Amino acid sequence: MKIGDIFDHRKDYLDLMLKKRRNSPEAEQEIECKGCKSRFNTETLRKNMYICPDCGRYMTMPPAERIALIADDGNFREMWSDAETVDPISFPDYRDKLARTKKKSGAKESVVTGTVRIYGQRAAVAVLDTSFFMGSMGTVLGEKITRLTEYADRHRMPLIIFSASGGARMQEGLFSLMQMAKTSAAIENFKENGGLYISVLCHPTTGGVSASFAMLGDIILAEPKALIGFAGSRVIEQTLGESVPDEVRQSEAQLKNGMIDAIVERRKLKKRLGRLIVLHQKHSMNVSREEAIWEPLGISAHTDKTAYELVGMARDKDRPKITEYIDKLFDGFTELKGDRLGSEDGSILGGIAFFHGMPVTVIGHRKGHDTEENRELHFGMASPEGYRKAMRLAKEAEKFNRPIICFVDTPGAYPGLDAELHGQPGAIAESLAMFSSLTVPVISIVTGEGGSGGALALSIADEIWMLENAVYSILSPEGFAAILWKDAKRAAEASEIMRMTSREILKTGIIDGVLPEGEDMYDEMDRMLVSELSKLTRLDKRTLVSRRYEKYRSIGNF
């Protein structure tokens, strides 16, 4: 038996919506692509997910088709379908225009709301309809979004909203403006209660919608080349007398500006949504009691390498990067980007993945595989935006009770002028303070260089481990020598007295263990993580935070 066969109103309404749309006079007309000017009938576009077959441009997708794109077997149950606008300020000719719009579009309002199943997972969904007053937000749209959010909260289900709107509806005046406040308050309450809100931004998402619920998602996805901004082009031109190219406000620019997590193609959207829903659920590790009991292989007490030779090994361009660790240790990694404040810093890589079936958040420094990539990533030296992204992902992990695993490999924080102007000291300080108080387990592994505060910002953890040939220090040996002796060429000498190798640091008690490198490295790292997470996830939140505080409180006391 299919899930749809046992779900109330399984797809009856959706079928009716699709039939009505396809049988309307508008459906018989050809639609012109605004990109390449090719013309297609509705059926051709429907089969191609409303993507131009000639140039690949994304075109407006009716709500019924969008719901069918993500719902299991067309499964959909609409809610509040009879809600209609009542002309709250008696705007001239508004009622007549409403009647004409309803007849032309076949819709009663600018949003469709209801519940679906996505790979068997229930979700509340809202889809804005640009065929109805450009998807503008009036009182009915605001009320339906708010009711759906409250329903999702009561029934503990994720909320997904597809936004496509010209903004507030002028004909409803201040009543329309107030919907921004109402929907934002409802979304915030839902999130505070632990709800997962995924916002999907479609073309266009502007005005009051973009400045309220559309940009409040725990996860914010966007379609390719969707226009995302506040003021419309016409408003900008007539207010300021200047034009703003669409390219600077499209989803690709917003990704670069750190405002969204990812751009997802329509064909891949259902799979991405399904994975995100499961990644935000609570699952234990699929390991036996025996697998959780781990006896480390250990490393030899001595090495014939000098400290500076180990520094060279830690910096080796062929040393495994965070992407290799993710590939070897985790399943289903889903990257999340942006600090939501103004930038995406690629030198910090973060996202959610499964570790033996348990969702975890993975964060770490990212170095390149060649010189060009390293320059782009600042050789793994994060800017303030990178640390703020890491903090955002860590807080999201805390909200959904996911353990955090950090991979540290950086010479230090990025020392450029932009980093100074954007608040590098404050970003690192905030990271130290926040990670110290997280109520979920944190494990940090120094895999290469662990340099200065840039490394420490991702090293405040319940368990800190190092790879055998990694180094961890107050500063690079070159910087150390330059400061103390005014001679960076004495770096080799400095590295010997800095006590920066894994064996030396283990003796101090600052780190909890050292993992061997070579053919057993990934297996040992996996076993260590299984063992330590098995212990840490059993601790209550207060104990976890208290033990972490005492861990650092004891370093250097007298």
PDB file of C-alpha atoms in Angstrom, residues 7 70 74 80 97 110 124 135 139 147 167 250 376 428 436 454 516:
ATOM      1  CA  PHE A   7      -3.315   9.833   3.904  1.00  0.00           C
ATOM      2  CA  ILE A  70       8.032  17.701  -4.035  1.00  0.00           C
ATOM      3  CA  GLY A  74       1.048  13.974  -5.616  1.00  0.00           C
ATOM      4  CA  TRP A  80      -7.944  27.261   4.372  1.00  0.00           C
ATOM      5  CA  LYS A  97      -9.732  43.837  -9.842  1.00  0.00           C
ATOM      6  CA  SER A 110      -1.777  34.583  -3.703  1.00  0.00           C
ATOM      7  CA  ALA A 124       3.608  21.920   6.230  1.00  0.00           C
ATOM      8  CA  GLY A 135       2.236  36.927  -5.156  1.00  0.00           C
ATOM      9  CA  THR A 139      -4.076  40.099   4.819  1.00  0.00           C
ATOM     10  CA  ARG A 147      -1.985  29.766  10.589  1.00  0.00           C
ATOM     11  CA  GLY A 167       6.160  42.433  -1.981  1.00  0.00           C
ATOM     12  CA  GLN A 250      20.203  37.337  -8.082  1.00  0.00           C
ATOM     13  CA  GLU A 376      41.279  31.879  -3.037  1.00  0.00           C
ATOM     14  CA  ILE A 428      37.211  35.142  17.331  1.00  0.00           C
ATOM     15  CA  SER A 436      32.405  27.241  25.497  1.00  0.00           C
ATOM     16  CA  GLY A 454      42.423  31.276  14.402  1.00  0.00           C
ATOM     17  CA  PRO A 516      48.231   7.746  14.272  1.00  0.00           C
TER      18      PRO A 516
END
